[in-house]
mmCIF file of C-alpha atoms in Angstrom:
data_model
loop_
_atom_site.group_PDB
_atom_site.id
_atom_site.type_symbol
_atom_site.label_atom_id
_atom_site.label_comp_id
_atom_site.label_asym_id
_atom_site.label_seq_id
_atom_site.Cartn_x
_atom_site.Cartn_y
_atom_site.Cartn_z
ATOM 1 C CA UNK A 1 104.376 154.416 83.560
ATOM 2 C CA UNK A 2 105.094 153.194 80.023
ATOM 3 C CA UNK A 3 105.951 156.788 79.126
ATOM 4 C CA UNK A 4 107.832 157.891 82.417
ATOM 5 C CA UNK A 5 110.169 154.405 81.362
ATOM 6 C CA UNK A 6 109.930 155.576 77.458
ATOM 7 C CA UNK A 7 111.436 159.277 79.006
ATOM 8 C CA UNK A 8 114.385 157.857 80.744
ATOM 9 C CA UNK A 9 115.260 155.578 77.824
ATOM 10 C CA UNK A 10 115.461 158.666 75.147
ATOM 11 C CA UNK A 11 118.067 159.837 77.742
ATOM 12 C CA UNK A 12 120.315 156.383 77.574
ATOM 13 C CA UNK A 13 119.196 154.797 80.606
ATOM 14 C CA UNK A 14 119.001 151.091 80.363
ATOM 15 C CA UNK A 15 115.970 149.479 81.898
ATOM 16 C CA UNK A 16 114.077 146.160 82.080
ATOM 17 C CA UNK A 17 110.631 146.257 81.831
ATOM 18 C CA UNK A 18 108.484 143.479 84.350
ATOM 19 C CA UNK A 19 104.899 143.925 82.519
ATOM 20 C CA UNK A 20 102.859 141.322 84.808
ATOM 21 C CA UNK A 21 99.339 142.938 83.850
ATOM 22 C CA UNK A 22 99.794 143.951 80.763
ATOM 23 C CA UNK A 23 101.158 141.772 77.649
ATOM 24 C CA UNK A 24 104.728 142.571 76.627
ATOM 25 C CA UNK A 25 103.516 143.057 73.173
ATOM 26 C CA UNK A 26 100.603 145.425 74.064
ATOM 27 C CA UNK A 27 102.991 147.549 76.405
ATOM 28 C CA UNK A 28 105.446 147.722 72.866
ATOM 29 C CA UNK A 29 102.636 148.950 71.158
ATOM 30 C CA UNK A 30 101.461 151.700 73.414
ATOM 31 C CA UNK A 31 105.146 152.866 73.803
ATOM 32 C CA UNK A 32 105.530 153.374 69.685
ATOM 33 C CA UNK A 33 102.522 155.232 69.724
ATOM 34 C CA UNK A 34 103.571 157.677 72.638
ATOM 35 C CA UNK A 35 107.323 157.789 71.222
ATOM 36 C CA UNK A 36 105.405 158.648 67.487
ATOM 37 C CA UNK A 37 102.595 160.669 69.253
ATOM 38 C CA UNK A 38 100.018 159.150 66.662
ATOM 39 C CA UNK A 39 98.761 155.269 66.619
ATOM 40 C CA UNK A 40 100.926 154.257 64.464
ATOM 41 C CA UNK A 41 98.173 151.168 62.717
ATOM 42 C CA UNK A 42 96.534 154.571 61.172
ATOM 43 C CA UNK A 43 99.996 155.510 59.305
ATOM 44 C CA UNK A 44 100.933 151.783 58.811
ATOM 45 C CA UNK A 45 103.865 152.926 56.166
ATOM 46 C CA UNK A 46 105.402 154.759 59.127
ATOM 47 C CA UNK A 47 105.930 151.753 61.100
ATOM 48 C CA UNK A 48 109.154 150.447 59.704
ATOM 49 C CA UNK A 49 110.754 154.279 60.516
ATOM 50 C CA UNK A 50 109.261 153.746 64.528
ATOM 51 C CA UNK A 51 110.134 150.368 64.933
ATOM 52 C CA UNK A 52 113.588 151.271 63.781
ATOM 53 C CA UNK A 53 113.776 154.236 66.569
ATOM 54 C CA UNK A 54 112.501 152.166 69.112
ATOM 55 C CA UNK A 55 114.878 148.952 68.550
ATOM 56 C CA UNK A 56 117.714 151.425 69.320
ATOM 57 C CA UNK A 57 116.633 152.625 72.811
ATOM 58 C CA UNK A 58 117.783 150.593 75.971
ATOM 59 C CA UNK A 59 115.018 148.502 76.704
ATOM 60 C CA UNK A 60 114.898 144.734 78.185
ATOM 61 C CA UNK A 61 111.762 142.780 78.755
ATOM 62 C CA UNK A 62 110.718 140.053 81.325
ATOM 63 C CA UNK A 63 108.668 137.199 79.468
ATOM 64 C CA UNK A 64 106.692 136.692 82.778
ATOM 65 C CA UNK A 65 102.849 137.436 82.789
ATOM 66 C CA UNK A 66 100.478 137.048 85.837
ATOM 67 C CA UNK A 67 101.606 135.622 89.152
ATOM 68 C CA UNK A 68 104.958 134.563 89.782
ATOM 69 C CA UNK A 69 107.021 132.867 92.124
ATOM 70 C CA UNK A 70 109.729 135.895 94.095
ATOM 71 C CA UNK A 71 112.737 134.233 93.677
ATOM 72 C CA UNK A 72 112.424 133.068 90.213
ATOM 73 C CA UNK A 73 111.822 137.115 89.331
ATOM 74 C CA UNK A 74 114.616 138.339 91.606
ATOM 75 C CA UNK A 75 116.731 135.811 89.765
ATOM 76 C CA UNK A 76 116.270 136.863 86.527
ATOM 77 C CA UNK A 77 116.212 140.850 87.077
ATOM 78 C CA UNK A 78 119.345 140.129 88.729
ATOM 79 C CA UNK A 79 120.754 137.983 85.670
ATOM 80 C CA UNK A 80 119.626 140.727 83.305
ATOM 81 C CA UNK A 81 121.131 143.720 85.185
ATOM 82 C CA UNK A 82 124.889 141.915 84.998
ATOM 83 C CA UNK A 83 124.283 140.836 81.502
ATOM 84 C CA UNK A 84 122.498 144.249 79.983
ATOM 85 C CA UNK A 85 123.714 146.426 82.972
ATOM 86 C CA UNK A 86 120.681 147.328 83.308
ATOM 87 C CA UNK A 87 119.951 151.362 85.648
ATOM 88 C CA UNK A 88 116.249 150.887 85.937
ATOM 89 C CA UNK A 89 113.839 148.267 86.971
ATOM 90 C CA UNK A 90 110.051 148.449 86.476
ATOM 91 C CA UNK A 91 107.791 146.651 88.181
ATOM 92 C CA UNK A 92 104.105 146.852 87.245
ATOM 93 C CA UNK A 93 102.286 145.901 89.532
ATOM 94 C CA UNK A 94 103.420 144.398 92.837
ATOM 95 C CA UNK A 95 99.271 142.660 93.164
ATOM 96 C CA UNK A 96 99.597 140.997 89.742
ATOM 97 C CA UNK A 97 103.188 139.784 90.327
ATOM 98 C CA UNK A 98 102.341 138.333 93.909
ATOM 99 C CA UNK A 99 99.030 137.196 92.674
ATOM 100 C CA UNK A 100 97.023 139.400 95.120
ATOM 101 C CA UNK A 101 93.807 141.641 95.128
ATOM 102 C CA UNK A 102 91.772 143.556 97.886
ATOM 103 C CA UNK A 103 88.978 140.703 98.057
ATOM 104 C CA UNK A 104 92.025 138.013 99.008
ATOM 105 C CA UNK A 105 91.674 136.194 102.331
ATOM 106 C CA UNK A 106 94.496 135.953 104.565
ATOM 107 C CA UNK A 107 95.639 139.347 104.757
ATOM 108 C CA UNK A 108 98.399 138.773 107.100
ATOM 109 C CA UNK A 109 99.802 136.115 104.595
ATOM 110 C CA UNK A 110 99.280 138.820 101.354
ATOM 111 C CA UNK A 111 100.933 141.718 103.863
ATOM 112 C CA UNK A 112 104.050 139.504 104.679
ATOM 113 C CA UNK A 113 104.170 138.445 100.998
ATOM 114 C CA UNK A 114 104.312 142.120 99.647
ATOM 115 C CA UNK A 115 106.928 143.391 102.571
ATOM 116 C CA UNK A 116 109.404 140.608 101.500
ATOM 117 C CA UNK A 117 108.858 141.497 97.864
ATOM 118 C CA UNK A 118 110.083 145.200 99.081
ATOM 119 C CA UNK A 119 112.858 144.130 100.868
ATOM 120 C CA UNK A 120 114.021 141.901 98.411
ATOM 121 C CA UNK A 121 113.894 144.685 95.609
ATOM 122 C CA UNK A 122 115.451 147.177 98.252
ATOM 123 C CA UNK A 123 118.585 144.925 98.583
ATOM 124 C CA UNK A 124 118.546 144.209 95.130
ATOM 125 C CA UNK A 125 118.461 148.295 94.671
ATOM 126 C CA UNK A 126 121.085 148.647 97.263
ATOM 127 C CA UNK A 127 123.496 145.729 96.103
ATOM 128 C CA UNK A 128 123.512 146.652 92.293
ATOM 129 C CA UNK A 129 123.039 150.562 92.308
ATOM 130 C CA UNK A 130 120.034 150.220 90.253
ATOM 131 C CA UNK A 131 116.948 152.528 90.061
ATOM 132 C CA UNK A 132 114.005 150.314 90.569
ATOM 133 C CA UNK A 133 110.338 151.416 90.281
ATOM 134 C CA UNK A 134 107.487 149.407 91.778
ATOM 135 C CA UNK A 135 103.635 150.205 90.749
ATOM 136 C CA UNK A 136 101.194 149.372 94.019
ATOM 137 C CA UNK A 137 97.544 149.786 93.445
ATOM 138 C CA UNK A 138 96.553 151.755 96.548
ATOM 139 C CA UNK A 139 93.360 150.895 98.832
ATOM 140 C CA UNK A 140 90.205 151.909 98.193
ATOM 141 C CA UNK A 141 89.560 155.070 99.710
ATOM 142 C CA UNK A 142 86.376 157.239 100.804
ATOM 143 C CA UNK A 143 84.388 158.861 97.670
ATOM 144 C CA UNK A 144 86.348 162.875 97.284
ATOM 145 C CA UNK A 145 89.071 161.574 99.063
ATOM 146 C CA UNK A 146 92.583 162.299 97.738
ATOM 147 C CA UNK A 147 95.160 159.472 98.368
ATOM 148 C CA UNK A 148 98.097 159.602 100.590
ATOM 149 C CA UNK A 149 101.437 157.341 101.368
ATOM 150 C CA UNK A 150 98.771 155.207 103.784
ATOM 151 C CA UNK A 151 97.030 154.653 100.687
ATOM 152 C CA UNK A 152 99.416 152.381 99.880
ATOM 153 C CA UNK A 153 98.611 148.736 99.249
ATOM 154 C CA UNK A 154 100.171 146.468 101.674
ATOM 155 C CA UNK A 155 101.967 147.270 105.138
ATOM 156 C CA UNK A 156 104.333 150.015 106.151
ATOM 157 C CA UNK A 157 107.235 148.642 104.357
ATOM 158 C CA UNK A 158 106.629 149.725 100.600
ATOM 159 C CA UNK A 159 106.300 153.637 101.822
ATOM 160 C CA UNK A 160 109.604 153.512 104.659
ATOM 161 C CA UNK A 161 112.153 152.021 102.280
ATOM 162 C CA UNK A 162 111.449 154.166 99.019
ATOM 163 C CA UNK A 163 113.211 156.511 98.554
ATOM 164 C CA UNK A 164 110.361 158.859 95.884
ATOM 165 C CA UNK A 165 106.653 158.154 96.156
ATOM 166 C CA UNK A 166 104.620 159.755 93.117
ATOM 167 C CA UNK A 167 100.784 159.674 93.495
ATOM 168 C CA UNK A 168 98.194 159.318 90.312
ATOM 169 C CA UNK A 169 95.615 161.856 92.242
ATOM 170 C CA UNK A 170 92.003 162.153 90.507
ATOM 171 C CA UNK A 171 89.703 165.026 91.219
ATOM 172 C CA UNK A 172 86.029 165.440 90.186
ATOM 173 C CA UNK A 173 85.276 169.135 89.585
ATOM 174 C CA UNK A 174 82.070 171.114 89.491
ATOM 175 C CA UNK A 175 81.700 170.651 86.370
ATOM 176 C CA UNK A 176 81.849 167.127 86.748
ATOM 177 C CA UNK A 177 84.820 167.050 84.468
ATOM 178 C CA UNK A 178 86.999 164.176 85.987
ATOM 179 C CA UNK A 179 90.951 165.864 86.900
ATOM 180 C CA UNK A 180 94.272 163.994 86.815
ATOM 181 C CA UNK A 181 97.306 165.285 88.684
ATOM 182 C CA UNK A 182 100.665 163.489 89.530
ATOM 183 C CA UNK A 183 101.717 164.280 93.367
ATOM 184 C CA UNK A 184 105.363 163.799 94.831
ATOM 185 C CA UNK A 185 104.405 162.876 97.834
ATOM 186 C CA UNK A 186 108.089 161.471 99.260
ATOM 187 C CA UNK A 187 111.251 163.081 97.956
ATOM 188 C CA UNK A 188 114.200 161.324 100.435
ATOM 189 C CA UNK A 189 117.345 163.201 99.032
ATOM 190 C CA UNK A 190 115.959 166.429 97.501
ATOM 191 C CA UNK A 191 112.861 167.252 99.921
ATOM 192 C CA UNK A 192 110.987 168.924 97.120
ATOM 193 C CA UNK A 193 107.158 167.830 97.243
ATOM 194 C CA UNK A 194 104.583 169.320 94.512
ATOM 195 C CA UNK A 195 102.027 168.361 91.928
ATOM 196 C CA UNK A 196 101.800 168.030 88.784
ATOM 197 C CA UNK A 197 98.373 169.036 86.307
ATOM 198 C CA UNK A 198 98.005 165.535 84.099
ATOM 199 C CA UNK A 199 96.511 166.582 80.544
ATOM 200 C CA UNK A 200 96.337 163.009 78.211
ATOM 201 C CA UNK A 201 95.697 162.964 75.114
ATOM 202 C CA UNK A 202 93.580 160.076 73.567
ATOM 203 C CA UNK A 203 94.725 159.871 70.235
ATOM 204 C CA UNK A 204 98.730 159.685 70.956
ATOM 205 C CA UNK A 205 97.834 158.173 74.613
ATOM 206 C CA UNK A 206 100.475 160.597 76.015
ATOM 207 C CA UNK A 207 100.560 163.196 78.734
ATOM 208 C CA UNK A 208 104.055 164.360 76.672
ATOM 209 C CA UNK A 209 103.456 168.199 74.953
ATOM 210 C CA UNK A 210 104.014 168.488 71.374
ATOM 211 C CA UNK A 211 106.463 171.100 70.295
ATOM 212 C CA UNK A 212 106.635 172.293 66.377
ATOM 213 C CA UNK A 213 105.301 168.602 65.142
ATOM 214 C CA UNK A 214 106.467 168.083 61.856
ATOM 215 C CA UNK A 215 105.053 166.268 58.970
ATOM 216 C CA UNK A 216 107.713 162.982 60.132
ATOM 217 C CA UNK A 217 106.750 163.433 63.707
ATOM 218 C CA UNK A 218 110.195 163.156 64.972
ATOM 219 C CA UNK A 219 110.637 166.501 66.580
ATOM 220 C CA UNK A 220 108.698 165.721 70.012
ATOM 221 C CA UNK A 221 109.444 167.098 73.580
ATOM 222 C CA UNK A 222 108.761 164.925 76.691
ATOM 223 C CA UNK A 223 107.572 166.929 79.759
ATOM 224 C CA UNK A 224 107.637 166.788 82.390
ATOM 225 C CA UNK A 225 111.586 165.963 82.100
ATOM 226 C CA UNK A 226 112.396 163.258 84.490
ATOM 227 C CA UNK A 227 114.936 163.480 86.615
ATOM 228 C CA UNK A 228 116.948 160.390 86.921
ATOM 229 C CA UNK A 229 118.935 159.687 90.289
#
């Protein structure tokens, strides 16, 4: 997700980051690295030059961590888009912002929780003409099974008002050798469903493909492209 974001922001779109699992500081740090396609504390002299690069792209954090109340998010994405006119929203995830799991009782309560979060966001989506991308942990499914849009955390809601769905698929071949593949499993406007093979790379943690990497690092090309709409 951090990459997808770091993608669209090479390309001038403004967006505001809502880390609620991860640590704003940690998600920085993991972007530099992709954007440099080394980690960066092993060329420590370099970090100046990154840091640099990355202050100039378009991106806004949320100081919230961990659960939080709706409205006081809504209010402050909303605050931030009119201040930073901001085109994309992420979102990850919808459990750790609504302080929900699998294991939590009251599923009804947890269901109704996560639909108003969606309709909120749609609206918000709607009102503003802002991109927004929401990260849902799907169920747990049947060993071998692939996951599909009822996969989806939550009720009905979160898969009838998007407007893309992309699926993280794993597969386990024969030779045991775990595979990674990125499914468009919704498509509202263009139609066009497919997958995509997912090859990451440890050292640079990015699924981006090098092209003609120089001794500064700087020449790098981002695939797939994202297409921003």
């Amino acid at each position: 997700m951090s990459e997808y974001s770091l993608d669209l922001a090479t390309q001038g779109v403004t967006t505001l980051w809502g880390s609620f699992e991860i640590r704003t500081e940690r998600l920085i740090c993991t972007m530099m690295n992709q954007m440099a396609q080394f980690p960066i504390a092993s060329q420590i002299d370099k970090f100046n030059f990154w840091a640099d690069k990355f202050e100039k792209l378009p991106f806004y954090f949320l100081t919230f961590h961990g659960q939080q109340p709706l409205k006081t998010v809504m209010e402050a994405v909303e605050h931030a888009t009119y201040v930073h006119d901001i085109a994309h929203v992420v979102i990850d995830n919808v459990q750790f912002m609504l302080g929900m799991s699998n294991n939590d009782a009251g599923s009804f309560d947890r269901f109704y929780r996560q639909d108003a979060m969606i309709a909120a966001f749609r609206y918000f989506a709607t009102t503003y003409n802002c991109h927004v991308t929401l990260v849902i942990h799907p169920r747990k499914e049947k060993d071998g099974e692939l996951l599909t849009t009822n996969s989806i955390f939550g009720g009905a809601k979160a898969s009838q008002e998007s407007d893309n769905i992309l699926i993280i698929q794993q597969k386990t071949l024969q030779s045991l050798k775990l595979k990674k593949f990125l499914q468009v499993a919704k498509n509202r406007y263009c139609g066009d469903l497919g997958v995509l093979p997912l090859d990451f790379d440890k050292v640079s943690l990015s699924f981006a493909e090098k092209k003609n990497k120089q001794e500064n690092n700087t020449d790098i090309k981002y695939l797939p492209k994202s297409t921003y709409n």
